Short mmCIF file of C-alpha atoms and ligand atoms in Angstrom, two decimals:
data_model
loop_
_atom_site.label_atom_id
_atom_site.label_comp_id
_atom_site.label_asym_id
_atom_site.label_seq_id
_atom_site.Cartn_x
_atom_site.Cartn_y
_atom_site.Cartn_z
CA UNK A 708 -53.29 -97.71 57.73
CA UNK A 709 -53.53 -100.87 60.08
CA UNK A 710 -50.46 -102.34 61.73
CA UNK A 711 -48.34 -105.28 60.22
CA UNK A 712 -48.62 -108.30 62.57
CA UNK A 713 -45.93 -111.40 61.30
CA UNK A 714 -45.60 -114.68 62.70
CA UNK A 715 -44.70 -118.26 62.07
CA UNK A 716 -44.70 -121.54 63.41
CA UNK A 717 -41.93 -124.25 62.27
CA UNK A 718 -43.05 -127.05 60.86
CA UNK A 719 -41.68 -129.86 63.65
CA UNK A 720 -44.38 -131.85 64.92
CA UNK A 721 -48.22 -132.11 64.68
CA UNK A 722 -50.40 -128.81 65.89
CA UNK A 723 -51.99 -129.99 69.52
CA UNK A 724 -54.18 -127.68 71.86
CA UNK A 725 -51.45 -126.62 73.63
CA UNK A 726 -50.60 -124.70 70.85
CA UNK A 727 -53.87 -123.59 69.95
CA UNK A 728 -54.71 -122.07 72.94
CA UNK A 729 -51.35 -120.78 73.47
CA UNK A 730 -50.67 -119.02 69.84
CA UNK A 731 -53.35 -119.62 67.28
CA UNK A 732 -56.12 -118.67 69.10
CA UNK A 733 -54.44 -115.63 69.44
CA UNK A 734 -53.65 -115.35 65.33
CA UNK A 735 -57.18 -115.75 64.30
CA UNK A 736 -58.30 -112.67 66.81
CA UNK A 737 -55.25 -110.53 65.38
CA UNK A 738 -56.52 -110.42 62.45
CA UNK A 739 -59.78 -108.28 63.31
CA UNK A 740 -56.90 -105.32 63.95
CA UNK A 741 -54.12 -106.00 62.04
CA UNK A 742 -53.04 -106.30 58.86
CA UNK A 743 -51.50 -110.18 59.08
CA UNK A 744 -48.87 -112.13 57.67
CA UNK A 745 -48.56 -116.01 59.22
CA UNK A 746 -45.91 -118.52 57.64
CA UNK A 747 -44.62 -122.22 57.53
CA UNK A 748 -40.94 -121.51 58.46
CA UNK A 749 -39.63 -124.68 57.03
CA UNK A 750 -35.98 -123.34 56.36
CA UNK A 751 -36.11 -122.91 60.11
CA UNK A 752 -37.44 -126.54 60.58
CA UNK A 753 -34.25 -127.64 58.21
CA UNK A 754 -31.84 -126.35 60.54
CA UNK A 755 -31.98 -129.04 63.34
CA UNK A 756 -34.06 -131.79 60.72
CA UNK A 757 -31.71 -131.16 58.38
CA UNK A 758 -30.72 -134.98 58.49
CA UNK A 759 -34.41 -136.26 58.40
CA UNK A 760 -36.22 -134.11 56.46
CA UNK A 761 -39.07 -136.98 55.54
CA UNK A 762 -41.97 -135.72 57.81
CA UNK A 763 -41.47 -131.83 57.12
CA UNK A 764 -43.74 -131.87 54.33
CA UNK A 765 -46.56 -133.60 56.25
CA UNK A 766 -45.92 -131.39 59.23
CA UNK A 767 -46.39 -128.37 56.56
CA UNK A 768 -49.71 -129.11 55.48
CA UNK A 769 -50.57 -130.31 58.85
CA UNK A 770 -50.07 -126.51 59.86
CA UNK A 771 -51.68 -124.85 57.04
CA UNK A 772 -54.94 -127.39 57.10
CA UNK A 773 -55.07 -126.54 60.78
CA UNK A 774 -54.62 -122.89 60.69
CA UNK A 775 -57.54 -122.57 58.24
CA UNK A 776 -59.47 -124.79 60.49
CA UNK A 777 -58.98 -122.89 63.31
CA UNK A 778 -60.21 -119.31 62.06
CA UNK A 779 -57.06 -118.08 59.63
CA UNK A 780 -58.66 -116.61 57.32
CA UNK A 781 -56.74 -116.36 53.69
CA UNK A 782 -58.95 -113.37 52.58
CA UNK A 783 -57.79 -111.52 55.31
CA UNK A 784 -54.50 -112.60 56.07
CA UNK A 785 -51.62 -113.50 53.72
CA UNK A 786 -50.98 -117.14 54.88
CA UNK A 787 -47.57 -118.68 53.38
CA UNK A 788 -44.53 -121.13 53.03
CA UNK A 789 -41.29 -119.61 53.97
CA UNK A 790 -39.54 -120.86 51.13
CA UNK A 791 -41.81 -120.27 48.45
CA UNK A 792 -40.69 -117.00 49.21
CA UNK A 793 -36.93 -116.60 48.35
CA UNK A 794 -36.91 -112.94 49.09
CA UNK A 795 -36.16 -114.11 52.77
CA UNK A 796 -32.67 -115.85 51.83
CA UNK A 797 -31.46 -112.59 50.04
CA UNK A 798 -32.39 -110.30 52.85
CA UNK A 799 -30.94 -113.56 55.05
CA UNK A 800 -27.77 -113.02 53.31
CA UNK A 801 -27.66 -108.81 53.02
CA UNK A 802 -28.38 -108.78 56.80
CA UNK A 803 -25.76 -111.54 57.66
CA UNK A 804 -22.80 -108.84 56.94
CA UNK A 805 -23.52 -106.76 59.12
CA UNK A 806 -24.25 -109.30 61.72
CA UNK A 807 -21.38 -109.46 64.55
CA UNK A 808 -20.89 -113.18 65.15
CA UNK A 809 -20.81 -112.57 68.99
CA UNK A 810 -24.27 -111.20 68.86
CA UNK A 811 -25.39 -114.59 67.19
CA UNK A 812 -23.57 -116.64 69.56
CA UNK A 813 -24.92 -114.76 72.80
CA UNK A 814 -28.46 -115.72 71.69
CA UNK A 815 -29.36 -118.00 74.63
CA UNK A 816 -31.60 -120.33 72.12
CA UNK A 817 -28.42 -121.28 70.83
CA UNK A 818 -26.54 -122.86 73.25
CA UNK A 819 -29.75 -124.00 74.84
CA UNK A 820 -31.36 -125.90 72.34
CA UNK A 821 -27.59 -127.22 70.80
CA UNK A 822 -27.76 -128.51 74.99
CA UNK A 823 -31.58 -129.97 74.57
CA UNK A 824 -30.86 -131.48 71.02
CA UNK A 825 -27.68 -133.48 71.77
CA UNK A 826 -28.90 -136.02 69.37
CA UNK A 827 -28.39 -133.81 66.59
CA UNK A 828 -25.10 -132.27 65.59
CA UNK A 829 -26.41 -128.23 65.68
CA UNK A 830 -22.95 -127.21 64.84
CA UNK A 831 -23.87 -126.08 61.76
CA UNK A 832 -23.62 -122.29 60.34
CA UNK A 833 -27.31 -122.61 59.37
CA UNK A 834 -27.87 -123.29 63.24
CA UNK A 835 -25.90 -120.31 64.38
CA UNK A 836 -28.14 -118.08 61.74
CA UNK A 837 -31.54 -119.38 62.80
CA UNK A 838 -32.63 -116.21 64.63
CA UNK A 839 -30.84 -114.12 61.89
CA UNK A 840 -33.12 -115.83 59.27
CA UNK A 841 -35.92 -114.67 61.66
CA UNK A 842 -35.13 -111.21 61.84
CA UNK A 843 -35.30 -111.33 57.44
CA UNK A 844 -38.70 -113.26 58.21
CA UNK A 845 -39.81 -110.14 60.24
CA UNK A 846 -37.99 -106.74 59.05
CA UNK A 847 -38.83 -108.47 54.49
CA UNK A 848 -42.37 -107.31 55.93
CA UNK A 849 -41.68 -104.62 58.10
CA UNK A 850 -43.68 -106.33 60.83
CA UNK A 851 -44.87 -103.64 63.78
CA UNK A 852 -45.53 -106.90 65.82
CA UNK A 853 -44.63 -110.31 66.49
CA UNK A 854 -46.83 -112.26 68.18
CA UNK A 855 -44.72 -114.79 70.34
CA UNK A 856 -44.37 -116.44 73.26
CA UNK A 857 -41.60 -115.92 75.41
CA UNK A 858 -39.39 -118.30 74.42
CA UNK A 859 -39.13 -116.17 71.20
CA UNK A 860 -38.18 -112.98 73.00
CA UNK A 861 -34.05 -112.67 72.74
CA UNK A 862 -34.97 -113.37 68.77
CA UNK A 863 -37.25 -110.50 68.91
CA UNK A 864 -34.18 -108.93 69.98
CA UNK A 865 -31.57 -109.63 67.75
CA UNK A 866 -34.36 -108.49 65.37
CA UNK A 867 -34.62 -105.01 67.01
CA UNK A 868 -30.51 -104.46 67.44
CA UNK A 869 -29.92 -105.75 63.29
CA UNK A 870 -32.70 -103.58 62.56
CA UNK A 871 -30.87 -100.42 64.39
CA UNK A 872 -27.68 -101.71 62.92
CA UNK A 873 -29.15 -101.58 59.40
CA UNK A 874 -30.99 -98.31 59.72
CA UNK A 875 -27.61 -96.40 60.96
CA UNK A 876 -25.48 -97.95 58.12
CA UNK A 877 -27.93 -97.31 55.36
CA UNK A 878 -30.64 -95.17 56.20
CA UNK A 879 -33.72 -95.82 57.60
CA UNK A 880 -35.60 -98.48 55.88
CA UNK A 881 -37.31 -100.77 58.57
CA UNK A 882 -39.33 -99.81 61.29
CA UNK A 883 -38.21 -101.53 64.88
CA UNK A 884 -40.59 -104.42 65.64
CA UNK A 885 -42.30 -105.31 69.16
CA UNK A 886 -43.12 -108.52 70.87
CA UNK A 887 -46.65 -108.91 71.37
CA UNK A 888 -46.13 -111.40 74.37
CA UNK A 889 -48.65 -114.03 73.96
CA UNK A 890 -49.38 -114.43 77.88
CA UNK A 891 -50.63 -117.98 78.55
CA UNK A 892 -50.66 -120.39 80.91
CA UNK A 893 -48.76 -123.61 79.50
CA UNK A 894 -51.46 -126.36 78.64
CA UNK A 895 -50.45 -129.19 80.39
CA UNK A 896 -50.43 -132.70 78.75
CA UNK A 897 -51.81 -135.65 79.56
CA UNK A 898 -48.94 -136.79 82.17
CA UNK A 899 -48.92 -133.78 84.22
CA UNK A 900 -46.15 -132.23 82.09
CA UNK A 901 -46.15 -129.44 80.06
CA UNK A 902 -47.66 -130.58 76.64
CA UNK A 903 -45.16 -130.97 74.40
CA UNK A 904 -44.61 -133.52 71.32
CA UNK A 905 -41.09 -134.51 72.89
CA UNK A 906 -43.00 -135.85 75.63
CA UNK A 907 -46.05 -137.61 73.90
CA UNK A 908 -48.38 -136.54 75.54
CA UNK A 909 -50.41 -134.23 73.25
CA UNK A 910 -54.19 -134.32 72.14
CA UNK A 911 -53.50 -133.52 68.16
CA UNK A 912 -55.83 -131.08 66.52
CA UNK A 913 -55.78 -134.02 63.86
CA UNK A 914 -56.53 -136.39 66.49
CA UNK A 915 -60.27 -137.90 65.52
CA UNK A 916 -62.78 -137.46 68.22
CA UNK A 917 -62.40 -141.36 69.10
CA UNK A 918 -59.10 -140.43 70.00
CA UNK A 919 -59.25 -137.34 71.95
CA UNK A 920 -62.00 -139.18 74.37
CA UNK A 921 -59.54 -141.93 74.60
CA UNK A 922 -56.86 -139.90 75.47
CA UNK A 923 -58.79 -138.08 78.30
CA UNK A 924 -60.48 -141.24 79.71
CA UNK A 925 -57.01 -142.86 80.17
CA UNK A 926 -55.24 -139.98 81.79
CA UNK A 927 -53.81 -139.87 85.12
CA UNK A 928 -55.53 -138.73 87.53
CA UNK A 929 -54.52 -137.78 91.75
CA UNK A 930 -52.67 -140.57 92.51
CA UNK A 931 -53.81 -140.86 95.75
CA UNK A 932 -57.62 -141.45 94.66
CA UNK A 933 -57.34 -145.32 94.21
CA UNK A 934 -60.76 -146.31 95.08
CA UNK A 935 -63.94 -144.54 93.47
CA UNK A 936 -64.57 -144.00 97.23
CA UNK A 937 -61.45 -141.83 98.21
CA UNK A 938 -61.66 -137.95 97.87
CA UNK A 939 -58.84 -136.51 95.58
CA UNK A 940 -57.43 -133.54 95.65
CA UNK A 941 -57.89 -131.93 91.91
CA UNK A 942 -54.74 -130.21 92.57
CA UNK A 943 -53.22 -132.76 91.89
CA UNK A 944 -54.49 -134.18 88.59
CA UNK A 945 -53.77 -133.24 85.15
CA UNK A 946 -57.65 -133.26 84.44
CA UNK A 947 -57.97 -130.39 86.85
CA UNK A 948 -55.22 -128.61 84.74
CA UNK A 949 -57.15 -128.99 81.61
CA UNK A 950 -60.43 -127.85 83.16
CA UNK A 951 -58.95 -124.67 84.29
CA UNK A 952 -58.41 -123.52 80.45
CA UNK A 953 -61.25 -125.74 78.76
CA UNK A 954 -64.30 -125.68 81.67
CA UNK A 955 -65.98 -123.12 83.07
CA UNK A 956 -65.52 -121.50 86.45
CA UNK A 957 -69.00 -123.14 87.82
CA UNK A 958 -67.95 -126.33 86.39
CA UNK A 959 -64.45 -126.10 87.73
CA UNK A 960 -65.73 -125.34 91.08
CA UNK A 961 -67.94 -128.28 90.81
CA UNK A 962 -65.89 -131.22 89.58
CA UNK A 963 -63.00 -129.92 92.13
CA UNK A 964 -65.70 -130.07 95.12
CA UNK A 965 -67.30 -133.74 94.03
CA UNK A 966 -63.64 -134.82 94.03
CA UNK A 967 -62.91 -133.76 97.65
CA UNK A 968 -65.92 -135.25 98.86
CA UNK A 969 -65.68 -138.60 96.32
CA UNK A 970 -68.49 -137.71 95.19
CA UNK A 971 -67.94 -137.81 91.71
CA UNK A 972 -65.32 -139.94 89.84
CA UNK A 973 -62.52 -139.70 87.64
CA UNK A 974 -64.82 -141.04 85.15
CA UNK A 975 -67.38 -138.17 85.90
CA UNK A 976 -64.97 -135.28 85.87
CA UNK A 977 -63.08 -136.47 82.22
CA UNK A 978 -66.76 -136.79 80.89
CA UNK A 979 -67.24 -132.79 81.55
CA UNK A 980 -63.60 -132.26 80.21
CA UNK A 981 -64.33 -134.17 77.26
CA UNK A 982 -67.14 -132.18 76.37
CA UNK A 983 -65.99 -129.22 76.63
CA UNK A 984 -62.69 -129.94 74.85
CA UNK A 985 -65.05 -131.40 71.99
CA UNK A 986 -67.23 -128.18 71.89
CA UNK A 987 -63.52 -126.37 70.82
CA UNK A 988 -62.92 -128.60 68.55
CA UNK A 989 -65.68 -129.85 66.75
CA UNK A 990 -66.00 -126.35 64.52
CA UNK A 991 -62.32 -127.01 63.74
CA UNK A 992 -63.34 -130.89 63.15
CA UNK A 993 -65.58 -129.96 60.53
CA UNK A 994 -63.79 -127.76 58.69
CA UNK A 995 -60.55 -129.96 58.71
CA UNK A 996 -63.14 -132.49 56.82
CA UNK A 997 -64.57 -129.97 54.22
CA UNK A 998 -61.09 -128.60 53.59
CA UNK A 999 -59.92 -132.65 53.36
CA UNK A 1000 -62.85 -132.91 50.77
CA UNK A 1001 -61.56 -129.96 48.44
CA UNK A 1002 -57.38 -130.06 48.81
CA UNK A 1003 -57.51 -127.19 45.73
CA UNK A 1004 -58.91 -124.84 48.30
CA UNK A 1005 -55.46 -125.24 50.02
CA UNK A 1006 -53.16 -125.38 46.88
CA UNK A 1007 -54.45 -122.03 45.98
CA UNK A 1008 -54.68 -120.60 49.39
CA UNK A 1009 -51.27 -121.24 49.64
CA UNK A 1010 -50.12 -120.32 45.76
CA UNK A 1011 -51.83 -117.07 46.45
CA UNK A 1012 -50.20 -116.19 50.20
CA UNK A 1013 -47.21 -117.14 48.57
CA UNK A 1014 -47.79 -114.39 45.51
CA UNK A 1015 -48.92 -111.71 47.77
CA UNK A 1016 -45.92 -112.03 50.10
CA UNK A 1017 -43.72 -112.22 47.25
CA UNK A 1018 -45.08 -108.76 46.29
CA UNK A 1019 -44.57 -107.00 49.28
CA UNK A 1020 -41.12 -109.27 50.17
CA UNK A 1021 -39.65 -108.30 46.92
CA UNK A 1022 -40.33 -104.39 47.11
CA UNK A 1023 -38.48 -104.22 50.74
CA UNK A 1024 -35.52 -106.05 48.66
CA UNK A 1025 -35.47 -103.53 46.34
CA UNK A 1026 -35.84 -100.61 48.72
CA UNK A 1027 -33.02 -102.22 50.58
CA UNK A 1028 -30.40 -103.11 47.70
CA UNK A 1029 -30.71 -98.92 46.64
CA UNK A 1030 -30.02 -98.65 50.66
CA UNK A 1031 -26.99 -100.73 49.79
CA UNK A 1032 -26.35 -98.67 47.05
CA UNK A 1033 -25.40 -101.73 45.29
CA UNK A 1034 -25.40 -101.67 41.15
CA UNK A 1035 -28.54 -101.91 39.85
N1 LIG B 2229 -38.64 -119.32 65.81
C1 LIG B 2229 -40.09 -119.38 65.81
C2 LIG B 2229 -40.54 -120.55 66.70
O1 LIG B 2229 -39.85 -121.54 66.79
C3 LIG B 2229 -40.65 -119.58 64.43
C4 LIG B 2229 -40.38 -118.39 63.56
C5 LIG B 2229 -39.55 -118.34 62.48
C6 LIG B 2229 -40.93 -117.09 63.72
N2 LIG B 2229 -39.56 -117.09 61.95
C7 LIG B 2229 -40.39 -116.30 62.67
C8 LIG B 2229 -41.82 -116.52 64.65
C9 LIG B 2229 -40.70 -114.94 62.55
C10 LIG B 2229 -42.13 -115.16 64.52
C11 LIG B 2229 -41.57 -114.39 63.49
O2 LIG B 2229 -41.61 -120.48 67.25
#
């Protein structure tokens, strides 16, 4: 019997390469082992865009088109929309009484992110739940691992404590989950900061290929390197950042030595980058335009996630409402 792997990615911006390289990358070679479960959480996304909930739906097939783009493969993995399964609101609900409030409150995401949001009111009981709702993402499937970054790991958990809490009330019906900690480097974006949508300054996976080169040949570069004629110290520039995840050693060690000596320009160095970035994404390119071709390859890959998930969701329900002992 393989190993459950579960995951999901909310659906609050556009997928860029940061996330990619960071997470996906790491999905599609999962699934060789496992036995794989990835999901839309869009009741997660409503709990902060709860006011402004006009670009979920784009962001949702965004995520799906790009998944299967990227290597997800629906034969092999059950690929989904949170809330076309509602299995996850009643376990949601059943796991909510036994959930101290203190233990939701002391989950640093929460004050954090109510701190990073302040333009949204986060005050909400829906807010205080999120990583509840993620533990009924997880234990509905009873998920060995969670691949996640570590951001994700005081979720991960609550999810292990509610599942210890559960199994002592009621018997043991889930098996205690583990972190796979997705180790990566953060991708940096085209500023020098960390790539994030927040701070515009992403290369979309939907981004056409004019757009990506456009985006590399107008980033920043060292500062200091006014002239063509001036060394640079790579160091220093975000295109030295990229190369390390997208270029190879020999051409890292090459661009960052025809920048000390000015031998090379900025010009030179982005044209590697952009090639290389281009030979990652082209594959996902051309599927994004075959799937864009046929969008009743993607209606059924996600009616049929959202069946198979149902299946298995609904059976842990049962299981757990006899663990209840409620009337049935
Ligand atoms: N909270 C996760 C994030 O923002 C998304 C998520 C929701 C998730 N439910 C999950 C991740 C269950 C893993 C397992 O990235």
């Amino acid at each position: 019997m393989k190993k459950r792997v579960l995951s999901g990615m909310q659906p609050s911006g556009r997928l860029h390469i940061g996330n990619l390289v960071g997470a996906l990358q790491n999905w599609v070679r999962l699934q060789d082992e496992y036995e794989c479960y990835y999901f839309v959480a869009d009741w997660h996304a409503l709990t902060s865009q709860y006011a402004d909930t006009s670009m979920i739906r784009d962001y949702v097939e965004d995520l799906i088109m790009n998944w299967l783009s990227a290597g997800l493969d629906p034969e092999r993995s059950t690929i989904f929309i949170q809330s076309h399964v509602p299995e996850h609101a009643v376990l949601h609900v059943l796991l909510s009484m036994i959930t101290p409030l203190g233990w939701l409150e002391r989950v640093p995401t929460y004050k954090e992110k109510q701190f990073e949001m302040k333009d949204k009111d986060l005050n909400t009981y829906g807010f205080l739940g999120y990583p509840l709702l993620q533990s009924a993402d997880i234990l509905i499937y009873k998920a060995n691992y969670v691949p996640v970054g570590i951001d994700q790991v005081s979720h991960l958990e609550l999810t292990r404590e509610i599942c210890r809490r559960f199994n002592n009330f009621y018997g043991r019906v889930f098996p205690e989950p583990e972190a796979l900690l997705t180790e990566f480097p953060k991708v940096t974006g085209l500023d020098g900061r960390k790539m994030s949508k927040s701070y515009n300054n992403c290369i979309y996976l939907s981004d056409p290929p004019e757009v990506v080169e456009q985006k590399i040949r107008t980033m920043t570069t060292d500062p200091q390197r006014i002239r063509r004629t001036d060394p640079g110290e790579p160091e220093k520039s975000p295109v030295f950042q990229l190369h390390k995840i997208f270029s190879s050693k020999a051409e890292q060690d090459e661009v960052a030595e025809g920048c000390r000596t000015a031998r090379i320009g900025c010009i030179d160095c982005k044209k590697v980058l952009i090639k290389n970035i281009f030979r990652v994404l082209e594959p996902i390119w051309q599927k994004r335009n075959s799937l864009k071709e046929r969008p009743e390859v993607l209606r059924e890959v996600i009616s049929s996630g959202a069946e198979r998930a149902r299946r298995v969701a609904s059976e842990t329900i049962d299981e757990v409402v006899r663990a209840i002992r409620l009337y049935t």
